[in-house]
Coordinates of C-alpha atoms and ligand atoms in Angstrom, one line a residue:
M1 CA -3.1 -22.8 12.5
T2 CA -6.4 -21.0 12.9
L3 CA -6.3 -17.5 14.4
Y4 CA -9.7 -16.2 15.5
C5 CA -10.8 -12.6 15.2
A6 CA -13.8 -10.7 16.6
T7 CA -15.0 -8.3 14.0
T8 CA -18.3 -7.8 12.2
N9 CA -16.7 -5.1 10.0
A10 CA -16.4 -6.7 6.5
G11 CA -13.7 -4.1 5.4
K12 CA -11.5 -5.1 8.4
L13 CA -12.0 -8.8 7.8
R14 CA -11.0 -8.5 4.2
E15 CA -7.8 -6.7 5.3
F16 CA -7.1 -9.3 8.0
R17 CA -7.3 -12.1 5.5
L18 CA -5.2 -10.4 2.9
A19 CA -2.5 -9.8 5.5
A20 CA -2.6 -13.4 6.6
Q21 CA -2.1 -14.5 2.9
K22 CA 0.9 -12.1 2.6
F23 CA 2.7 -12.4 5.9
G24 CA 0.9 -15.2 7.9
G25 CA 2.4 -18.3 6.4
E26 CA 0.0 -21.1 7.3
I27 CA -2.2 -19.0 9.5
R28 CA -5.9 -18.8 8.5
I29 CA -8.2 -16.1 10.0
E30 CA -11.7 -17.0 11.0
P31 CA -14.3 -15.0 12.9
V32 CA -14.9 -16.5 16.4
P33 CA -17.7 -19.2 16.0
G34 CA -21.2 -17.8 16.6
L35 CA -19.9 -14.2 16.7
S36 CA -23.3 -12.7 15.9
Q37 CA -24.9 -14.5 18.9
I38 CA -22.3 -13.3 21.4
P39 CA -23.5 -10.1 23.1
A40 CA -21.0 -7.3 22.2
P41 CA -19.2 -5.8 25.1
E42 CA -19.5 -2.0 25.6
E43 CA -16.5 -0.1 24.3
T44 CA -15.9 2.2 27.2
G45 CA -12.1 2.7 26.9
R46 CA -10.7 6.1 26.1
T47 CA -7.7 4.7 24.1
F48 CA -7.5 2.3 21.2
A49 CA -5.3 0.0 23.4
E50 CA -7.8 -0.2 26.2
N51 CA -10.6 -1.1 23.8
A52 CA -8.6 -3.7 21.8
I53 CA -7.4 -5.4 25.0
A54 CA -10.9 -5.5 26.5
K55 CA -12.4 -6.9 23.3
A56 CA -9.6 -9.5 22.9
I57 CA -9.9 -10.8 26.5
Y58 CA -13.7 -10.9 26.3
Y59 CA -14.0 -12.7 22.9
S60 CA -11.1 -15.1 23.5
R61 CA -13.2 -16.8 26.1
F62 CA -15.5 -17.9 23.2
A63 CA -12.7 -19.0 20.9
P64 CA -11.3 -22.5 20.7
G65 CA -7.8 -21.0 20.0
P66 CA -5.9 -17.7 20.1
L67 CA -7.9 -14.6 19.1
F68 CA -7.0 -11.1 18.2
A69 CA -9.2 -7.9 18.3
D70 CA -8.4 -4.6 16.6
D71 CA -9.5 -1.2 17.7
S72 CA -8.8 1.6 15.3
G73 CA -9.8 5.0 14.2
L74 CA -8.9 8.4 12.8
E75 CA -7.2 11.2 14.7
V76 CA -7.6 14.7 13.2
D77 CA -5.1 17.2 14.5
A78 CA -7.4 20.3 13.9
L79 CA -10.1 18.6 15.9
G80 CA -7.9 17.8 18.9
G81 CA -7.6 14.1 18.0
E82 CA -11.3 13.5 17.2
P83 CA -13.1 11.3 16.3
G84 CA -10.5 8.9 17.8
V85 CA -12.1 6.0 19.6
D86 CA -15.5 7.3 18.5
S87 CA -14.6 7.0 14.8
A88 CA -17.2 4.3 14.0
H89 CA -20.0 6.3 15.6
Y90 CA -18.9 9.9 14.9
A91 CA -22.2 11.0 13.5
G92 CA -24.1 9.2 16.2
A93 CA -25.3 5.6 17.1
G94 CA -26.3 3.8 14.0
A95 CA -24.4 6.2 11.7
G96 CA -22.8 4.7 8.6
D97 CA -19.5 5.5 6.8
A98 CA -21.3 8.1 4.5
D99 CA -22.8 9.9 7.5
N100 CA -19.4 10.0 9.4
N101 CA -17.6 11.3 6.3
R102 CA -20.2 14.0 5.7
L103 CA -19.8 15.2 9.3
L104 CA -16.0 15.2 9.1
I105 CA -16.2 17.3 5.8
E106 CA -18.5 19.7 7.6
R107 CA -16.3 20.1 10.7
L108 CA -13.2 20.7 8.6
R109 CA -14.9 23.2 6.2
G110 CA -12.5 26.2 5.9
V111 CA -9.9 24.6 8.2
A112 CA -6.4 24.9 6.8
N113 CA -4.7 22.2 8.9
R114 CA -5.7 18.9 7.2
S115 CA -3.2 16.6 8.9
A116 CA -4.6 13.3 10.4
R117 CA -3.6 9.8 11.1
F118 CA -5.2 6.4 11.3
V119 CA -4.2 4.3 14.4
C120 CA -4.7 0.6 14.9
V121 CA -4.0 -1.4 18.0
I122 CA -4.3 -5.2 17.9
A123 CA -4.5 -7.2 21.0
L124 CA -3.8 -11.0 21.0
A125 CA -5.3 -13.1 23.7
E126 CA -6.1 -16.7 24.5
Q127 CA -8.7 -18.1 27.0
G128 CA -9.2 -14.7 28.7
K129 CA -5.5 -13.9 29.0
L130 CA -3.8 -11.1 27.1
I131 CA -0.7 -12.3 25.2
E132 CA 0.6 -9.1 23.5
T133 CA -0.4 -5.9 21.7
F134 CA 0.7 -4.4 18.4
E135 CA 0.3 -0.9 17.0
G136 CA 0.5 0.8 13.6
T137 CA -0.1 4.3 12.3
I138 CA -0.3 6.1 9.0
E139 CA -0.1 9.8 8.5
G140 CA -2.1 11.6 5.8
R141 CA -4.2 14.7 4.8
L142 CA -7.9 15.0 4.7
L143 CA -9.6 16.1 1.5
D144 CA -12.8 18.2 1.4
A145 CA -14.6 15.7 -0.9
P146 CA -14.4 11.9 -1.2
R147 CA -12.3 10.2 -3.9
G148 CA -12.3 6.5 -4.8
E149 CA -14.4 3.4 -4.3
N150 CA -12.2 1.0 -2.5
G151 CA -11.6 0.5 1.2
F152 CA -14.1 1.5 3.8
G153 CA -14.7 4.1 6.5
Y154 CA -12.8 7.4 6.1
D155 CA -10.6 6.0 3.3
P156 CA -12.1 8.2 0.5
L157 CA -11.2 11.3 2.4
F158 CA -7.7 10.2 3.5
L159 CA -5.0 11.3 1.1
Y160 CA -1.7 9.4 1.5
P161 CA 0.9 11.9 0.2
P162 CA 3.6 9.3 -0.9
Y163 CA 1.0 7.7 -3.2
G164 CA -0.7 11.0 -4.2
R165 CA -4.1 9.1 -3.8
T166 CA -6.6 8.4 -1.2
L167 CA -6.7 5.0 0.5
A168 CA -10.0 4.4 -1.4
E169 CA -8.1 5.0 -4.8
V170 CA -5.4 2.4 -4.1
S171 CA -5.5 -1.4 -4.4
P172 CA -6.1 -3.5 -1.2
E173 CA -2.4 -4.6 -1.5
E174 CA -1.2 -1.0 -1.8
K175 CA -3.2 0.0 1.3
L176 CA -2.1 -2.9 3.4
A177 CA 1.6 -2.2 2.6
V178 CA 1.4 1.2 4.3
S179 CA -1.7 1.2 6.5
H180 CA -2.0 1.3 10.3
R181 CA -3.7 -2.1 10.2
G182 CA -1.2 -3.6 7.8
K183 CA 1.7 -2.5 10.1
A184 CA 0.0 -3.9 13.3
L185 CA -1.0 -7.1 11.6
R186 CA 2.5 -7.6 10.2
A187 CA 4.0 -7.1 13.7
M188 CA 1.5 -9.7 15.1
F189 CA 2.4 -12.3 12.4
E190 CA 6.1 -11.8 13.0
F191 CA 5.6 -12.3 16.7
L192 CA 3.6 -15.5 16.1
A193 CA 6.3 -16.8 13.7
R194 CA 9.0 -16.1 16.4
L195 CA 6.8 -18.0 18.9
S196 CA 6.5 -21.1 16.7
S197 CA 10.1 -21.3 15.7
P198 CA 12.4 -21.6 18.7
S199 CA 15.6 -19.5 18.7
P200 CA 18.9 -21.5 18.1
G201 CA 19.8 -20.8 21.8
A202 CA 16.6 -22.6 23.0
R203 CA 17.6 -25.9 21.3
T204 CA 18.6 -28.7 23.7
A205 CA 21.9 -30.4 23.2
G206 CA 22.1 -33.9 21.7
Ligands
IMP301 P1 -13.8 0.1 15.6 O1 -14.6 -1.0 15.1 O2 -14.2 0.7 16.9 O3 -12.3 -0.2 15.6 O4 -14.0 1.3 14.6 C1 -13.1 1.7 13.7 C2 -13.6 2.8 12.8 O5 -12.6 3.7 12.5 C3 -14.2 2.3 11.5 O6 -15.6 2.1 11.6 C4 -13.9 3.5 10.6 O7 -14.8 4.5 10.7 C5 -12.5 4.0 11.1 N1 -11.4 3.3 10.5 C6 -10.6 2.4 11.1 N2 -9.7 1.9 10.2 C7 -10.0 2.5 9.1 C8 -9.4 2.3 7.8 O8 -8.5 1.5 7.5 N3 -10.0 3.1 6.8 C9 -11.0 3.9 7.0 N4 -11.6 4.1 8.2 C10 -11.1 3.4 9.2

């Protein structure tokens, strides 16, 4: 089965495909055909769930089968939950990961409370109709200088205490096993597996 996704973020796509290999059975992940030609909808929601649902419903109209969209970001306690849904554009429109990370380091200079979490909401839809949503989080602490070359986004600043390393210092498999996106993806694949294997009670007699 092909499951379509709606992301142009190469880091996310790598994680989607790794999760499909690990937990997805026969499921293959493909970007929705012609994604770069489809005008992107404005992300106006103030929660990850609102944005994920809006993206999934919108892009599923262009997909020949079920499609999921993820909305994710970093919530920093000392910044009242910022950058949150604005994580991708924290340092302004057109800002890249390095700009966003620099701004975050700046805003947290001298701040003692370093606790933060990544949140991911995945919405699954087909032909313009929402099917289900899945959420995952990971708690960590923000460093004042980047460490590691793997991952993407804020990973080099995000220390995961049980590993004693940032999410940019661990392997893709180690990140996926504990990350917000890994947890949400796993929940989605488990849901899809339940849908495709009818429960014993649903069997017809004879
Ligand atoms: P979205 O495309 O609106 O969901 O933006 C997500 C943004 O949140 C990314 O561009 C990153 O800045 C940040 N983010 C989300 N997930 C991760 C992650 O796993 N690692 C690092 N940064 C992330």
